[in-house]
């Protein structure tokens, strides 16, 4: 089997689910659901999946499957003046990888701490001061935190161990084990959480529908934003994974399975998170509304606080919970290196193994910025820039290049001929050519305004630095001369 080929359709689907199901499903979705109308949020959420998630994934898969080449090479083939954009997305996704590795590192430390509640009586002080030594000043860059560096390096070694092998032997096999395992552990955690006293308080808070909010533009934006992040849309990952498939895949049905699995997982996670918050609320007398938060605060502060009052059960639930976060993060981070790696292999003729080793060394070195006392702050800034600005632009580019220049219509016949479920029609072309780019543009403008309005000076500086790194990386890879004679040759498939 070739070094970049899935062994079976199952490996492809599970690796895609592994990429989609990540931190966003565990720490982002429950909060988004709660703060945007509870039960009423399901209406914009389902609309976002049907109108954007599934149609757009089909487009990315369709083009990737058709070209059977890396993202940069395909974009160059569609129109060589756009090669630059072909590198922009893979580099942006690689930057995500670098900061995801920090979160993975923190979580690795928490897996160990959870065996003895090593975060002590005040998890907030532990996380912010004892572990991260959080500093809001630039001087924090000079303070290196060896424990975090070691935890991150462990993550990089695991990633290297899996990714430098041939695709099926590494990522394919690992996805087949870890993704089902992730779902099983989640079922155990949620099953247990639902039996806790007070669970129903949390759940009724979560689902209590606020229908009035449906008329509010913001909850629609939140739903679309959640789906972009959660399904890893427009990140050139789906494209790359589809290009690794052999010739017999039913891509439309695959897309539906992946979107369903992703939603199932995040709604399940929401049940678990809110049952536990309900329990905590009952124990402490604090309202659920005052406990709920998202992101690192939920995982590294609220959860340890709950485990502190949970007694003996915490020694089972704690390690299981942090392990779930680790596995979810690992299967996602493994996908973030693929688009850049495959594009470099195509252009410079390196082997998969050599490219991965090289990228992982570069990634690990840069990631050490996050092992400083200022790292936590930088991580927040870079994350906002990539998610709210760079990636949304990437989706708009993809719509222009794939749907308009390449012409989405060309894919309909061959996608339909393999589909055993839904068949595409004109409606699909209208979605990917008009509705989607216009809507994303609106969300993008909203995100930009947000960043500009609420930014501090530091945030603006880091936004500019991240943009510069992204643009320079993109430019260098575009300008460097190709080493692989195949880079200029294409096999016409349509
Ligand atoms: N989809 C992942 C999640 O829900 C996040 C992710 C973003 C993964 C970008 C890969 C690339 O957490």
Coordinates of C-alpha atoms and ligand atoms in Angstrom, one line a residue:
X1 CA 0.0 0.0 0.0
X2 CA 1.3 3.5 -0.8
X3 CA 2.5 5.7 2.0
X4 CA -0.5 8.0 1.6
X5 CA -3.4 5.7 1.2
X6 CA -6.2 4.5 3.6
X7 CA -6.5 0.8 4.0
X8 CA -10.3 1.0 4.0
X9 CA -13.2 3.3 4.0
X10 CA -13.5 2.7 7.7
X11 CA -10.1 4.1 8.4
X12 CA -11.0 7.2 6.4
X13 CA -14.3 7.8 8.2
X14 CA -12.9 7.1 11.7
X15 CA -9.9 9.4 11.1
X16 CA -12.3 12.1 9.9
X17 CA -14.4 11.7 13.0
X18 CA -11.3 11.8 15.1
X19 CA -10.4 15.1 13.5
X20 CA -13.8 16.6 14.0
X21 CA -14.4 15.4 17.6
X22 CA -12.0 17.4 19.6
X23 CA -11.8 20.0 22.3
X24 CA -14.5 22.0 20.6
X25 CA -17.0 19.3 21.2
X26 CA -16.1 19.0 24.9
X27 CA -15.5 22.4 26.1
X28 CA -17.0 24.7 23.5
X29 CA -20.3 23.2 22.5
X30 CA -22.0 22.7 25.9
X31 CA -21.4 26.4 26.6
X32 CA -22.5 27.5 23.2
X33 CA -25.7 25.5 23.5
X34 CA -26.4 26.8 26.9
X35 CA -25.7 30.5 26.3
X36 CA -27.6 30.6 22.9
X37 CA -31.1 29.7 23.8
X38 CA -30.7 26.2 25.2
X39 CA -33.3 23.9 23.6
X40 CA -34.1 26.6 21.0
X41 CA -30.5 26.5 19.8
X42 CA -31.2 23.2 18.0
X43 CA -33.1 25.1 15.3
X44 CA -30.1 27.2 14.1
X45 CA -27.8 24.3 14.9
X46 CA -29.6 21.9 12.6
X47 CA -30.0 24.5 9.9
X48 CA -26.2 25.1 10.1
X49 CA -25.4 21.4 9.7
X50 CA -27.8 21.0 6.8
X51 CA -27.1 24.2 5.0
X52 CA -23.4 24.5 5.6
X53 CA -21.7 21.6 7.3
X54 CA -22.8 18.8 5.0
X55 CA -22.8 20.7 1.7
X56 CA -19.4 22.2 2.3
X57 CA -17.8 18.9 3.5
X58 CA -19.2 17.3 0.3
X59 CA -17.5 20.0 -1.8
X60 CA -14.1 19.6 0.0
X61 CA -14.3 15.8 -0.2
X62 CA -15.4 15.9 -3.8
X63 CA -12.5 18.0 -5.0
X64 CA -9.9 16.2 -2.9
X65 CA -11.2 12.8 -4.0
X66 CA -11.1 14.0 -7.6
X67 CA -7.6 15.4 -7.6
X68 CA -6.0 12.7 -5.5
X69 CA -3.3 15.2 -4.7
X70 CA -2.4 17.6 -1.9
X71 CA -4.3 20.8 -1.3
X72 CA -1.5 23.2 -2.6
X73 CA -1.1 21.1 -5.8
X74 CA -4.8 21.0 -6.5
X75 CA -5.2 24.8 -6.1
X76 CA -2.2 25.3 -8.3
X77 CA -3.7 23.1 -10.9
X78 CA -7.0 24.8 -10.9
X79 CA -5.3 28.2 -11.4
X80 CA -1.6 28.5 -11.0
X81 CA -1.9 32.2 -10.0
X82 CA -3.6 31.0 -6.8
X83 CA -0.9 28.7 -5.6
X84 CA -0.4 31.1 -2.7
X85 CA -3.8 30.3 -1.4
X86 CA -3.1 26.6 -1.7
X87 CA -0.4 27.1 1.0
X88 CA -2.3 29.6 3.1
X89 CA -4.7 27.1 4.6
X90 CA -2.3 24.3 5.3
X91 CA 0.1 26.7 7.0
X92 CA -2.8 28.2 9.1
X93 CA -3.9 24.7 10.2
X94 CA -0.2 23.9 11.1
X95 CA -0.3 27.0 13.4
X96 CA -3.3 25.5 15.1
X97 CA -1.3 22.3 15.7
X98 CA 1.4 24.2 17.4
X99 CA -0.9 25.7 20.1
X100 CA -3.1 22.6 20.4
X101 CA 0.1 20.9 21.5
X102 CA 0.2 23.2 24.6
X103 CA -3.4 22.3 25.6
X104 CA -2.6 18.6 25.1
X105 CA 0.5 19.1 27.3
X106 CA -1.5 20.7 30.1
X107 CA -4.1 18.0 29.9
X108 CA -1.4 15.3 30.1
X109 CA -0.3 16.8 33.4
X110 CA -3.9 16.8 34.6
X111 CA -4.3 13.1 33.8
X112 CA -1.5 12.4 36.3
X113 CA -2.7 15.0 38.9
X114 CA -6.2 13.5 38.8
X115 CA -5.0 10.3 40.5
X116 CA -4.3 12.2 43.7
X117 CA -6.2 15.5 43.2
X118 CA -2.8 17.1 42.8
X119 CA -4.4 20.5 42.1
X120 CA -5.1 21.0 45.8
X121 CA -8.0 22.9 47.4
X122 CA -8.0 25.8 45.0
X123 CA -7.9 24.6 41.4
X124 CA -8.0 28.1 40.0
X125 CA -4.8 29.2 41.9
X126 CA -3.2 25.9 40.9
X127 CA -3.9 26.2 37.2
X128 CA -3.2 29.9 36.8
X129 CA -0.3 30.4 39.2
X130 CA 1.3 27.1 40.3
X131 CA 1.2 25.4 36.9
X132 CA 1.2 28.1 34.2
X133 CA 2.9 30.9 36.3
X134 CA 0.6 33.1 34.2
X135 CA 1.9 36.5 33.5
X136 CA 0.3 39.2 31.5
X137 CA 3.5 41.0 30.8
X138 CA 6.0 40.5 28.0
X139 CA 8.7 39.7 30.6
X140 CA 6.8 36.4 31.1
X141 CA 8.5 35.3 27.8
X142 CA 11.7 35.1 29.7
X143 CA 10.3 32.7 32.3
X144 CA 10.5 29.1 31.0
X145 CA 8.4 26.4 32.6
X146 CA 10.2 23.0 32.2
X147 CA 7.2 20.9 33.4
X148 CA 5.0 22.2 30.6
X149 CA 7.8 21.9 28.1
X150 CA 8.3 18.2 29.0
X151 CA 4.6 17.5 28.8
X152 CA 4.4 19.1 25.4
X153 CA 7.4 17.2 24.1
X154 CA 5.8 14.0 25.2
X155 CA 2.9 14.9 23.0
X156 CA 5.1 15.7 20.1
X157 CA 6.9 12.3 20.4
X158 CA 3.5 10.5 20.4
X159 CA 2.5 12.5 17.3
X160 CA 5.8 11.7 15.6
X161 CA 5.5 8.0 16.5
X162 CA 2.1 7.8 14.7
X163 CA 2.5 10.3 11.9
X164 CA 5.9 9.4 10.4
X165 CA 4.7 5.9 9.4
X166 CA 2.7 5.1 6.3
X167 CA -0.8 6.5 6.5
X168 CA -2.7 3.3 7.2
X169 CA -0.1 1.8 9.5
X170 CA 0.0 5.0 11.7
X171 CA -3.0 7.2 11.5
X172 CA -5.4 4.6 10.0
X173 CA -4.7 2.0 12.7
X174 CA -4.6 4.5 15.6
X175 CA -8.0 6.0 14.5
X176 CA -9.6 2.6 14.4
X177 CA -8.7 2.0 18.0
X178 CA -8.8 5.5 19.6
X179 CA -12.0 6.9 18.1
X180 CA -14.3 4.0 19.2
X181 CA -12.5 4.0 22.6
X182 CA -13.2 7.7 22.9
X183 CA -16.9 7.2 22.3
X184 CA -17.0 4.3 24.8
X185 CA -15.3 6.3 27.6
X186 CA -17.6 9.2 26.9
X187 CA -20.7 6.9 27.3
X188 CA -19.3 5.7 30.7
X189 CA -18.6 9.3 31.9
X190 CA -22.0 10.5 30.9
X191 CA -23.8 7.5 32.2
X192 CA -22.2 8.1 35.6
X193 CA -22.8 11.8 35.6
X194 CA -26.5 11.3 34.9
X195 CA -26.8 9.4 38.1
X196 CA -25.4 12.2 40.3
X197 CA -27.8 14.0 42.6
X198 CA -28.6 17.3 41.1
X199 CA -28.0 16.2 37.5
X200 CA -31.5 17.1 36.5
X201 CA -31.0 20.7 37.8
X202 CA -28.1 21.1 35.3
X203 CA -30.0 19.5 32.4
X204 CA -33.1 21.6 32.8
X205 CA -31.0 24.7 32.9
X206 CA -29.3 23.5 29.7
X207 CA -32.3 22.6 27.6
X208 CA -34.7 25.2 28.9
X209 CA -35.6 26.7 25.6
X210 CA -35.5 30.4 25.1
X211 CA -37.6 30.7 21.9
X212 CA -37.4 34.5 22.0
X213 CA -33.7 34.3 21.1
X214 CA -34.5 32.7 17.7
X215 CA -35.1 36.1 16.2
X216 CA -31.6 37.2 17.4
X217 CA -28.9 37.2 14.7
X218 CA -26.2 36.3 17.2
X219 CA -27.4 32.8 17.9
X220 CA -27.5 32.0 14.2
X221 CA -23.9 33.3 14.0
X222 CA -23.0 31.2 17.0
X223 CA -24.5 28.1 15.4
X224 CA -22.6 28.6 12.2
X225 CA -19.4 29.4 14.0
X226 CA -19.7 26.2 16.1
X227 CA -20.2 24.0 13.1
X228 CA -17.2 25.5 11.2
X229 CA -15.0 24.8 14.2
X230 CA -16.4 21.5 15.3
X231 CA -16.6 19.8 11.9
X232 CA -13.1 21.3 11.0
X233 CA -14.7 22.8 7.9
X234 CA -12.6 24.6 5.3
X235 CA -9.3 23.6 6.8
X236 CA -8.1 21.6 3.9
X237 CA -8.1 18.5 6.2
X238 CA -11.3 17.0 4.7
X239 CA -9.7 17.7 1.3
X240 CA -6.5 15.9 2.2
X241 CA -8.2 12.9 3.8
X242 CA -10.4 12.4 0.8
X243 CA -7.4 12.6 -1.5
X244 CA -6.0 9.6 0.3
X245 CA -9.0 7.4 -0.5
X246 CA -9.0 4.7 -3.1
X247 CA -11.5 4.7 -5.9
X248 CA -14.7 3.3 -4.4
X249 CA -15.8 5.6 -1.7
X250 CA -19.4 6.8 -1.3
X251 CA -18.5 10.3 -0.2
X252 CA -21.9 11.7 0.3
X253 CA -22.9 9.0 2.7
X254 CA -19.5 9.3 4.5
X255 CA -20.1 13.0 5.0
X256 CA -23.5 12.4 6.6
X257 CA -22.1 9.7 9.0
X258 CA -19.3 12.0 10.0
X259 CA -21.6 15.0 10.7
X260 CA -23.9 12.7 12.7
X261 CA -21.2 11.2 14.8
X262 CA -19.8 14.6 15.5
X263 CA -23.2 16.0 16.7
X264 CA -23.9 12.9 18.7
X265 CA -20.6 13.3 20.5
X266 CA -21.0 16.9 21.3
X267 CA -24.6 16.6 22.5
X268 CA -23.5 13.7 24.7
X269 CA -20.7 15.8 26.1
X270 CA -23.2 18.5 26.9
X271 CA -25.3 16.1 28.9
X272 CA -22.2 15.1 30.9
X273 CA -21.0 18.6 31.5
X274 CA -24.3 19.9 32.6
X275 CA -25.2 16.9 34.9
X276 CA -21.9 17.5 36.6
X277 CA -22.5 21.3 36.9
X278 CA -26.0 20.5 38.3
X279 CA -24.4 18.3 40.9
X280 CA -21.9 21.0 41.8
X281 CA -24.7 23.6 42.0
X282 CA -26.6 21.3 44.5
X283 CA -23.5 20.8 46.6
X284 CA -22.3 24.4 46.7
X285 CA -25.5 26.3 46.5
X286 CA -24.1 28.3 43.6
X287 CA -26.4 28.7 40.6
X288 CA -25.5 26.8 37.5
X289 CA -25.3 30.1 35.6
X290 CA -22.4 31.1 37.9
X291 CA -20.5 27.9 37.4
X292 CA -20.7 27.5 33.7
X293 CA -17.8 28.5 31.6
X294 CA -16.0 27.2 28.6
X295 CA -12.5 26.5 27.4
X296 CA -9.6 25.9 29.6
X297 CA -11.6 27.3 32.6
X298 CA -14.1 24.5 32.3
X299 CA -11.6 21.7 31.9
X300 CA -8.8 22.8 34.2
X301 CA -10.6 24.8 36.9
X302 CA -14.4 23.9 37.1
X303 CA -13.9 20.1 36.6
X304 CA -11.1 19.8 39.3
X305 CA -13.3 21.9 41.6
X306 CA -16.1 19.3 41.1
X307 CA -13.8 16.4 41.6
X308 CA -12.7 17.9 44.9
X309 CA -16.3 17.6 46.2
X310 CA -17.0 14.3 44.5
X311 CA -15.2 12.1 47.1
X312 CA -13.9 8.6 46.1
X313 CA -15.6 8.6 42.7
X314 CA -13.4 11.4 41.6
X315 CA -10.4 9.0 41.4
X316 CA -12.2 7.1 38.7
X317 CA -14.1 9.9 36.9
X318 CA -11.2 12.4 37.0
X319 CA -8.6 10.2 35.1
X320 CA -11.3 9.1 32.7
X321 CA -12.3 12.6 32.0
X322 CA -8.8 14.0 31.4
X323 CA -8.0 10.9 29.3
X324 CA -11.1 11.6 27.1
X325 CA -9.9 15.2 26.6
X326 CA -6.4 13.9 25.7
X327 CA -7.7 11.3 23.2
X328 CA -10.1 13.8 21.6
X329 CA -7.3 16.3 21.3
X330 CA -4.8 13.8 20.0
X331 CA -7.0 12.5 17.2
X332 CA -7.7 16.1 16.2
X333 CA -4.1 17.3 16.3
X334 CA -3.0 14.4 14.2
X335 CA -5.1 15.8 11.4
X336 CA -3.7 19.2 11.5
X337 CA -0.3 18.2 10.1
X338 CA -1.6 16.3 7.1
X339 CA -2.5 19.1 4.7
X340 CA 0.9 20.8 5.0
X341 CA 2.9 17.6 5.1
X342 CA 1.2 16.2 1.9
X343 CA 1.6 19.6 0.1
X344 CA 5.3 19.6 0.9
X345 CA 5.8 16.0 -0.1
X346 CA 4.1 16.8 -3.5
X347 CA 6.2 19.9 -4.2
X348 CA 9.6 19.0 -2.8
X349 CA 9.5 15.2 -3.4
X350 CA 10.3 14.3 0.2
X351 CA 9.0 11.0 1.6
X352 CA 6.1 11.1 4.1
X353 CA 8.4 10.0 6.9
X354 CA 11.0 12.7 6.3
X355 CA 8.4 15.5 5.9
X356 CA 6.7 14.5 9.1
X357 CA 9.9 14.4 11.1
X358 CA 10.9 17.8 9.8
X359 CA 7.6 19.4 10.5
X360 CA 7.3 17.9 13.9
X361 CA 10.8 19.3 14.8
X362 CA 9.9 22.7 13.6
X363 CA 6.5 22.6 15.4
X364 CA 8.0 21.4 18.6
X365 CA 10.6 24.1 18.6
X366 CA 8.1 26.9 17.9
X367 CA 5.7 25.5 20.5
X368 CA 8.2 26.2 23.3
X369 CA 6.9 29.8 23.3
X370 CA 3.8 28.3 25.0
X371 CA 6.0 26.8 27.7
X372 CA 6.8 30.3 29.0
X373 CA 4.8 32.3 31.6
X374 CA 3.4 34.5 28.8
X375 CA 2.4 31.4 26.8
X376 CA -1.2 31.2 28.0
X377 CA -1.9 34.7 26.9
X378 CA -0.3 34.3 23.5
X379 CA -2.3 31.1 23.0
X380 CA -5.5 33.0 23.4
X381 CA -4.5 35.7 21.0
X382 CA -3.3 33.3 18.3
X383 CA -6.4 31.1 18.7
X384 CA -8.7 34.1 18.2
X385 CA -6.8 35.2 15.1
X386 CA -6.8 31.8 13.5
X387 CA -10.4 30.9 14.2
X388 CA -12.1 34.2 13.8
X389 CA -10.1 35.7 11.0
X390 CA -7.8 33.3 9.1
X391 CA -9.9 30.2 8.8
X392 CA -13.1 31.9 7.8
X393 CA -11.2 33.6 5.0
X394 CA -10.0 30.2 4.0
X395 CA -13.5 28.9 3.6
X396 CA -14.4 31.9 1.4
X397 CA -11.3 31.2 -0.7
X398 CA -12.3 27.6 -1.0
X399 CA -15.8 28.5 -2.2
X400 CA -14.3 30.8 -4.8
X401 CA -11.6 28.4 -6.0
X402 CA -13.6 25.1 -5.8
X403 CA -17.2 26.2 -6.4
X404 CA -16.6 29.0 -8.9
X405 CA -13.3 28.5 -10.7
X406 CA -13.2 24.8 -10.7
X407 CA -17.0 24.6 -10.9
X408 CA -18.8 22.5 -8.4
X409 CA -21.3 21.3 -11.0
X410 CA -18.5 19.1 -12.5
X411 CA -18.6 16.9 -9.4
X412 CA -22.3 16.2 -9.3
X413 CA -22.4 13.2 -11.6
X414 CA -19.6 11.3 -10.2
X415 CA -20.6 12.0 -6.6
X416 CA -24.1 10.9 -7.3
X417 CA -23.1 7.8 -9.1
X418 CA -21.4 6.5 -6.0
X419 CA -24.0 7.7 -3.5
X420 CA -26.4 5.2 -2.0
X421 CA -28.3 7.8 0.0
X422 CA -28.8 11.4 -1.0
X423 CA -28.3 12.7 -4.5
X424 CA -27.0 16.2 -5.2
X425 CA -28.9 18.6 -7.3
X426 CA -28.9 22.2 -8.3
X427 CA -29.7 23.2 -4.7
X428 CA -26.2 22.0 -3.7
X429 CA -24.5 24.3 -6.2
X430 CA -26.6 27.3 -5.1
X431 CA -25.5 26.6 -1.5
X432 CA -21.8 26.3 -2.1
X433 CA -21.6 29.1 -4.6
X434 CA -23.8 31.8 -3.1
X435 CA -25.4 31.1 0.3
X436 CA -22.3 29.8 2.0
X437 CA -19.7 32.4 1.0
X438 CA -22.1 35.3 1.7
X439 CA -23.0 33.9 5.1
X440 CA -19.4 33.3 6.1
X441 CA -18.4 36.7 4.9
X442 CA -21.1 38.1 7.3
X443 CA -19.7 36.0 10.2
X444 CA -16.2 37.0 9.3
X445 CA -17.0 40.7 9.4
X446 CA -18.8 40.1 12.8
X447 CA -15.6 38.4 14.1
X448 CA -13.3 41.1 12.8
X449 CA -15.4 43.8 14.5
X450 CA -15.3 41.8 17.7
X451 CA -11.5 41.5 17.6
X452 CA -11.0 45.2 16.8
X453 CA -13.5 46.4 19.4
X454 CA -12.4 44.2 22.3
X455 CA -8.7 44.0 21.6
X456 CA -6.0 45.1 24.0
X457 CA -2.7 46.4 22.7
X458 CA -1.0 43.0 23.3
X459 CA -3.7 41.2 21.4
X460 CA -3.4 43.5 18.4
X461 CA 0.4 43.0 18.4
X462 CA 0.0 39.2 18.5
X463 CA -2.6 39.3 15.8
X464 CA -0.2 41.2 13.6
X465 CA 2.7 38.8 14.5
X466 CA 0.5 35.7 13.8
X467 CA -0.6 37.2 10.5
X468 CA 3.0 37.9 9.5
X469 CA 4.1 34.4 10.4
X470 CA 1.2 33.0 8.4
X471 CA 1.9 35.2 5.4
X472 CA 5.6 34.7 5.4
X473 CA 5.3 30.9 5.8
X474 CA 2.9 30.9 2.9
X475 CA 5.1 33.1 0.7
X476 CA 8.2 31.1 1.3
X477 CA 6.5 27.8 0.4
X478 CA 5.1 29.4 -2.7
X479 CA 8.3 30.9 -3.9
X480 CA 10.7 28.0 -3.2
X481 CA 11.3 26.1 -6.4
X482 CA 9.7 22.7 -6.7
X483 CA 12.0 19.7 -6.5
X484 CA 9.5 17.1 -7.6
X485 CA 9.2 16.9 -11.4
X486 CA 5.6 15.8 -10.9
X487 CA 4.6 19.1 -9.4
X488 CA 4.0 20.6 -12.8
X489 CA 2.4 17.5 -14.3
X490 CA -1.1 16.6 -13.7
X491 CA -3.2 13.7 -14.5
X492 CA -6.4 15.0 -15.9
X493 CA -9.2 13.2 -14.1
X494 CA -12.4 14.8 -15.3
Ligands
LIG1 N1 -12.8 20.1 15.2 C1 -11.9 20.2 16.3 C2 -12.7 20.4 17.6 O1 -13.9 20.3 17.6 C3 -11.0 21.3 16.2 C4 -10.0 21.3 15.2 C5 -9.7 22.5 14.5 C6 -9.4 20.2 14.7 C7 -8.8 22.5 13.5 C8 -8.5 20.2 13.7 C9 -8.2 21.4 13.1 O2 -12.1 20.6 18.6

